[in-house]
GROMACS .gro file of C-alpha atoms in nm:
model
  267
    1UNK     CA    1   5.063   5.232   9.700
    2UNK     CA    2   5.418   5.234   9.560
    3UNK     CA    3   5.716   5.346   9.770
    4UNK     CA    4   5.743   5.660   9.555
    5UNK     CA    5   5.378   5.751   9.614
    6UNK     CA    6   5.413   5.677   9.986
    7UNK     CA    7   5.713   5.908  10.006
    8UNK     CA    8   5.528   6.184   9.820
    9UNK     CA    9   5.224   6.149  10.045
   10UNK     CA   10   5.445   6.156  10.355
   11UNK     CA   11   5.622   6.469  10.231
   12UNK     CA   12   5.287   6.638  10.161
   13UNK     CA   13   5.163   6.552  10.511
   14UNK     CA   14   5.483   6.684  10.668
   15UNK     CA   15   5.459   7.014  10.483
   16UNK     CA   16   5.087   7.045  10.560
   17UNK     CA   17   5.168   6.997  10.929
   18UNK     CA   18   5.443   7.258  10.902
   19UNK     CA   19   5.200   7.503  10.740
   20UNK     CA   20   4.941   7.444  11.014
   21UNK     CA   21   5.207   7.485  11.282
   22UNK     CA   22   5.348   7.800  11.124
   23UNK     CA   23   5.016   7.980  11.083
   24UNK     CA   24   4.893   7.858  11.418
   25UNK     CA   25   5.192   8.029  11.576
   26UNK     CA   26   5.123   8.345  11.375
   27UNK     CA   27   4.764   8.348  11.506
   28UNK     CA   28   4.893   8.341  11.861
   29UNK     CA   29   5.183   8.582  11.822
   30UNK     CA   30   5.024   8.821  11.570
   31UNK     CA   31   5.343   8.831  11.366
   32UNK     CA   32   5.341   8.746  11.000
   33UNK     CA   33   5.365   8.665  10.700
   34UNK     CA   34   5.469   8.490  10.376
   35UNK     CA   35   5.840   8.429  10.343
   36UNK     CA   36   6.100   8.470  10.617
   37UNK     CA   37   6.288   8.789  10.534
   38UNK     CA   38   6.326   9.107  10.734
   39UNK     CA   39   6.036   9.271  10.550
   40UNK     CA   40   5.787   9.015  10.678
   41UNK     CA   41   5.523   9.213  10.855
   42UNK     CA   42   5.529   9.292  11.222
   43UNK     CA   43   5.224   9.444  11.391
   44UNK     CA   44   5.370   9.794  11.346
   45UNK     CA   45   5.432   9.749  10.973
   46UNK     CA   46   5.103   9.582  10.878
   47UNK     CA   47   4.922   9.898  10.758
   48UNK     CA   48   5.214   9.978  10.528
   49UNK     CA   49   5.236   9.630  10.374
   50UNK     CA   50   4.857   9.612  10.342
   51UNK     CA   51   4.856   9.936  10.144
   52UNK     CA   52   5.123   9.791   9.915
   53UNK     CA   53   4.903   9.485   9.867
   54UNK     CA   54   4.614   9.703   9.752
   55UNK     CA   55   4.398   9.783  10.054
   56UNK     CA   56   4.262  10.134  10.086
   57UNK     CA   57   4.290  10.357  10.392
   58UNK     CA   58   3.915  10.321  10.438
   59UNK     CA   59   3.935   9.942  10.440
   60UNK     CA   60   4.225   9.941  10.683
   61UNK     CA   61   4.059  10.186  10.921
   62UNK     CA   62   3.727  10.000  10.922
   63UNK     CA   63   3.846   9.645  10.983
   64UNK     CA   64   3.821   9.463  11.315
   65UNK     CA   65   4.116   9.507  11.551
   66UNK     CA   66   4.362   9.217  11.538
   67UNK     CA   67   4.226   9.065  11.216
   68UNK     CA   68   4.488   9.215  10.985
   69UNK     CA   69   4.808   9.016  11.031
   70UNK     CA   70   4.964   9.114  10.700
   71UNK     CA   71   4.894   8.770  10.550
   72UNK     CA   72   4.833   8.795  10.179
   73UNK     CA   73   4.969   8.891   9.840
   74UNK     CA   74   4.691   9.119   9.715
   75UNK     CA   75   4.340   9.242   9.787
   76UNK     CA   76   4.079   9.003   9.641
   77UNK     CA   77   3.800   9.239   9.747
   78UNK     CA   78   3.936   9.488   9.495
   79UNK     CA   79   3.818   9.262   9.213
   80UNK     CA   80   3.522   9.097   9.387
   81UNK     CA   81   3.261   9.370   9.322
   82UNK     CA   82   3.055   9.255   9.622
   83UNK     CA   83   2.692   9.358   9.645
   84UNK     CA   84   2.448   9.374   9.937
   85UNK     CA   85   2.295   9.030   9.987
   86UNK     CA   86   2.586   8.830   9.838
   87UNK     CA   87   2.692   8.503  10.001
   88UNK     CA   88   3.073   8.499  10.017
   89UNK     CA   89   3.316   8.216  10.090
   90UNK     CA   90   3.676   8.292  10.190
   91UNK     CA   91   3.926   8.008  10.147
   92UNK     CA   92   4.203   8.013  10.407
   93UNK     CA   93   4.041   8.297  10.599
   94UNK     CA   94   4.307   8.324  10.869
   95UNK     CA   95   4.204   8.571  11.137
   96UNK     CA   96   3.912   8.691  10.925
   97UNK     CA   97   4.050   9.016  10.782
   98UNK     CA   98   3.895   8.979  10.435
   99UNK     CA   99   3.582   8.820  10.583
  100UNK     CA  100   3.509   9.121  10.801
  101UNK     CA  101   3.562   9.359  10.510
  102UNK     CA  102   3.332   9.143  10.295
  103UNK     CA  103   3.071   9.137  10.572
  104UNK     CA  104   3.054   9.515  10.562
  105UNK     CA  105   3.010   9.509  10.184
  106UNK     CA  106   2.732   9.247  10.170
  107UNK     CA  107   2.538   9.395  10.462
  108UNK     CA  108   2.283   9.236  10.691
  109UNK     CA  109   2.112   9.059  10.401
  110UNK     CA  110   2.439   8.893  10.294
  111UNK     CA  111   2.658   8.637  10.464
  112UNK     CA  112   3.027   8.546  10.477
  113UNK     CA  113   3.178   8.205  10.547
  114UNK     CA  114   3.544   8.172  10.632
  115UNK     CA  115   3.721   7.835  10.611
  116UNK     CA  116   4.067   7.761  10.750
  117UNK     CA  117   4.251   7.441  10.845
  118UNK     CA  118   4.432   7.599  11.141
  119UNK     CA  119   4.236   7.578  11.469
  120UNK     CA  120   4.418   7.876  11.620
  121UNK     CA  121   4.317   8.094  11.326
  122UNK     CA  122   3.953   7.987  11.350
  123UNK     CA  123   3.953   8.053  11.725
  124UNK     CA  124   4.102   8.398  11.666
  125UNK     CA  125   3.851   8.486  11.393
  126UNK     CA  126   3.555   8.369  11.601
  127UNK     CA  127   3.678   8.566  11.900
  128UNK     CA  128   3.710   8.885  11.696
  129UNK     CA  129   3.366   8.833  11.539
  130UNK     CA  130   3.212   8.797  11.883
  131UNK     CA  131   3.385   9.101  12.028
  132UNK     CA  132   3.303   9.319  11.727
  133UNK     CA  133   2.942   9.202  11.699
  134UNK     CA  134   2.955   9.055  11.346
  135UNK     CA  135   2.634   8.855  11.302
  136UNK     CA  136   2.669   8.786  10.929
  137UNK     CA  137   3.000   8.597  10.945
  138UNK     CA  138   3.069   8.234  11.029
  139UNK     CA  139   3.405   8.057  11.058
  140UNK     CA  140   3.443   7.685  10.987
  141UNK     CA  141   3.740   7.456  11.045
  142UNK     CA  142   3.820   7.261  10.730
  143UNK     CA  143   4.051   7.203  10.436
  144UNK     CA  144   4.004   7.388  10.109
  145UNK     CA  145   4.029   7.055   9.920
  146UNK     CA  146   3.721   6.934  10.112
  147UNK     CA  147   3.511   7.239  10.185
  148UNK     CA  148   3.253   7.219  10.467
  149UNK     CA  149   3.002   7.401  10.247
  150UNK     CA  150   2.690   7.272  10.068
  151UNK     CA  151   2.655   7.251   9.689
  152UNK     CA  152   2.553   7.563   9.495
  153UNK     CA  153   2.511   7.792   9.798
  154UNK     CA  154   2.773   8.063   9.740
  155UNK     CA  155   2.771   8.367   9.509
  156UNK     CA  156   3.143   8.442   9.515
  157UNK     CA  157   3.460   8.272   9.639
  158UNK     CA  158   3.754   8.482   9.750
  159UNK     CA  159   4.099   8.378   9.872
  160UNK     CA  160   4.425   8.554   9.952
  161UNK     CA  161   4.757   8.377   9.896
  162UNK     CA  162   4.632   8.033  10.007
  163UNK     CA  163   4.567   7.804   9.708
  164UNK     CA  164   4.941   7.796   9.630
  165UNK     CA  165   4.982   7.608   9.960
  166UNK     CA  166   4.764   7.318   9.844
  167UNK     CA  167   4.915   6.998   9.705
  168UNK     CA  168   4.587   6.927   9.524
  169UNK     CA  169   4.500   7.250   9.346
  170UNK     CA  170   4.277   7.085   9.088
  171UNK     CA  171   4.066   6.946   9.371
  172UNK     CA  172   4.044   7.295   9.522
  173UNK     CA  173   3.906   7.438   9.197
  174UNK     CA  174   3.659   7.148   9.168
  175UNK     CA  175   3.539   7.224   9.519
  176UNK     CA  176   3.504   7.593   9.440
  177UNK     CA  177   3.295   7.505   9.135
  178UNK     CA  178   3.079   7.271   9.344
  179UNK     CA  179   2.984   7.526   9.610
  180UNK     CA  180   2.921   7.813   9.368
  181UNK     CA  181   2.575   7.889   9.236
  182UNK     CA  182   2.516   7.919   8.864
  183UNK     CA  183   2.697   8.231   8.739
  184UNK     CA  184   2.888   8.239   9.067
  185UNK     CA  185   3.227   8.409   9.058
  186UNK     CA  186   3.588   8.362   9.167
  187UNK     CA  187   3.802   8.653   9.290
  188UNK     CA  188   4.138   8.528   9.412
  189UNK     CA  189   4.476   8.682   9.492
  190UNK     CA  190   4.752   8.422   9.482
  191UNK     CA  191   5.113   8.352   9.397
  192UNK     CA  192   5.179   8.207   9.049
  193UNK     CA  193   5.496   8.090   8.876
  194UNK     CA  194   5.622   8.256   8.560
  195UNK     CA  195   5.862   7.969   8.494
  196UNK     CA  196   5.954   7.638   8.652
  197UNK     CA  197   6.107   7.681   8.996
  198UNK     CA  198   6.461   7.559   9.063
  199UNK     CA  199   6.489   7.233   9.256
  200UNK     CA  200   6.641   7.402   9.561
  201UNK     CA  201   6.337   7.629   9.594
  202UNK     CA  202   6.073   7.375   9.493
  203UNK     CA  203   6.186   7.124   9.758
  204UNK     CA  204   6.240   7.376  10.037
  205UNK     CA  205   5.975   7.326  10.307
  206UNK     CA  206   6.012   7.683  10.432
  207UNK     CA  207   5.961   7.813  10.078
  208UNK     CA  208   5.648   7.598  10.048
  209UNK     CA  209   5.490   7.716  10.372
  210UNK     CA  210   5.611   8.065  10.279
  211UNK     CA  211   5.384   8.083   9.971
  212UNK     CA  212   5.652   8.031   9.704
  213UNK     CA  213   5.746   7.668   9.631
  214UNK     CA  214   5.388   7.556   9.572
  215UNK     CA  215   5.309   7.818   9.308
  216UNK     CA  216   5.167   7.675   8.985
  217UNK     CA  217   5.250   7.812   8.642
  218UNK     CA  218   5.001   8.065   8.506
  219UNK     CA  219   4.904   7.830   8.222
  220UNK     CA  220   4.852   7.548   8.473
  221UNK     CA  221   4.616   7.761   8.683
  222UNK     CA  222   4.415   7.848   8.371
  223UNK     CA  223   4.401   7.482   8.268
  224UNK     CA  224   4.284   7.371   8.612
  225UNK     CA  225   4.007   7.631   8.609
  226UNK     CA  226   3.895   7.514   8.265
  227UNK     CA  227   3.905   7.150   8.376
  228UNK     CA  228   3.681   7.238   8.670
  229UNK     CA  229   3.427   7.393   8.431
  230UNK     CA  230   3.494   7.765   8.470
  231UNK     CA  231   3.451   8.024   8.194
  232UNK     CA  232   3.555   8.388   8.142
  233UNK     CA  233   3.892   8.322   8.305
  234UNK     CA  234   4.118   8.623   8.361
  235UNK     CA  235   4.459   8.596   8.526
  236UNK     CA  236   4.629   8.930   8.584
  237UNK     CA  237   4.994   8.905   8.688
  238UNK     CA  238   5.109   9.191   8.911
  239UNK     CA  239   5.462   9.271   8.799
  240UNK     CA  240   5.504   9.524   9.079
  241UNK     CA  241   5.481   9.238   9.331
  242UNK     CA  242   5.842   9.148   9.248
  243UNK     CA  243   5.951   9.428   9.482
  244UNK     CA  244   5.800   9.279   9.796
  245UNK     CA  245   5.842   8.913   9.700
  246UNK     CA  246   6.219   8.954   9.677
  247UNK     CA  247   6.221   9.027  10.050
  248UNK     CA  248   6.039   8.706  10.144
  249UNK     CA  249   6.353   8.491  10.102
  250UNK     CA  250   6.640   8.739  10.059
  251UNK     CA  251   6.920   8.624   9.830
  252UNK     CA  252   6.728   8.323   9.696
  253UNK     CA  253   6.615   8.490   9.371
  254UNK     CA  254   6.252   8.378   9.414
  255UNK     CA  255   6.138   8.710   9.267
  256UNK     CA  256   6.270   8.590   8.930
  257UNK     CA  257   6.025   8.302   8.924
  258UNK     CA  258   5.699   8.403   9.094
  259UNK     CA  259   5.454   8.692   9.109
  260UNK     CA  260   5.132   8.780   9.280
  261UNK     CA  261   4.830   8.758   9.049
  262UNK     CA  262   4.457   8.817   9.049
  263UNK     CA  263   4.245   8.526   8.925
  264UNK     CA  264   3.887   8.579   8.808
  265UNK     CA  265   3.642   8.327   8.663
  266UNK     CA  266   3.271   8.242   8.643
  267UNK     CA  267   3.073   7.921   8.682
   0.00000   0.00000   0.00000
């Protein structure tokens, strides 16, 4: 391995550790979320930010207590069209907020698997599932680049503002393709770049762990999905997301470069 590759790998490991540390602390403190500005959610403001992200009053009132930490940039369940009996996989499940909502949608004949690389998040999600009596949800510790899920066993993959954090996004999409059944679907909310990010943002570790610096260009996301084998790709950029993204890193101008988007595709 060349010195340049060693440095890049070291930097990736450092940022991955920072991400794990950051979200592990969030799991314990129940504060949140992407970015570092004053608008980042506190427990008292979570319902408000969740409504802005696209969750309905019914979803917010029915979810398990403590699962909603305001972590996300959209509502993937709004485009997932879940049906009773579906097998769902949530990448970067955090405290299980979307998993518990999905579990209600798929019913007793369906099943939901949540994967997260942060032990504190998995512990939190498992604890909530036990207390609330969810029998059709399972949480697994693992990385989204190497999913602890068997081939062709999942009907739909959801994720909320997580894939942007990966240094190996193409590998993530290959893994998603692997675990999906034929005609399986992708319903993802994530941060995408509208143009190349400035160096000072792209190399900022806080901006990376804060869901901004790792955002791929829209055309790059589409290309990676195609390379993985997906069809019927739809990427819907949410222009209104500029209003809350500008508060993630106040004064940095990140809202000029990135947006939240919904990503849909089929195997």
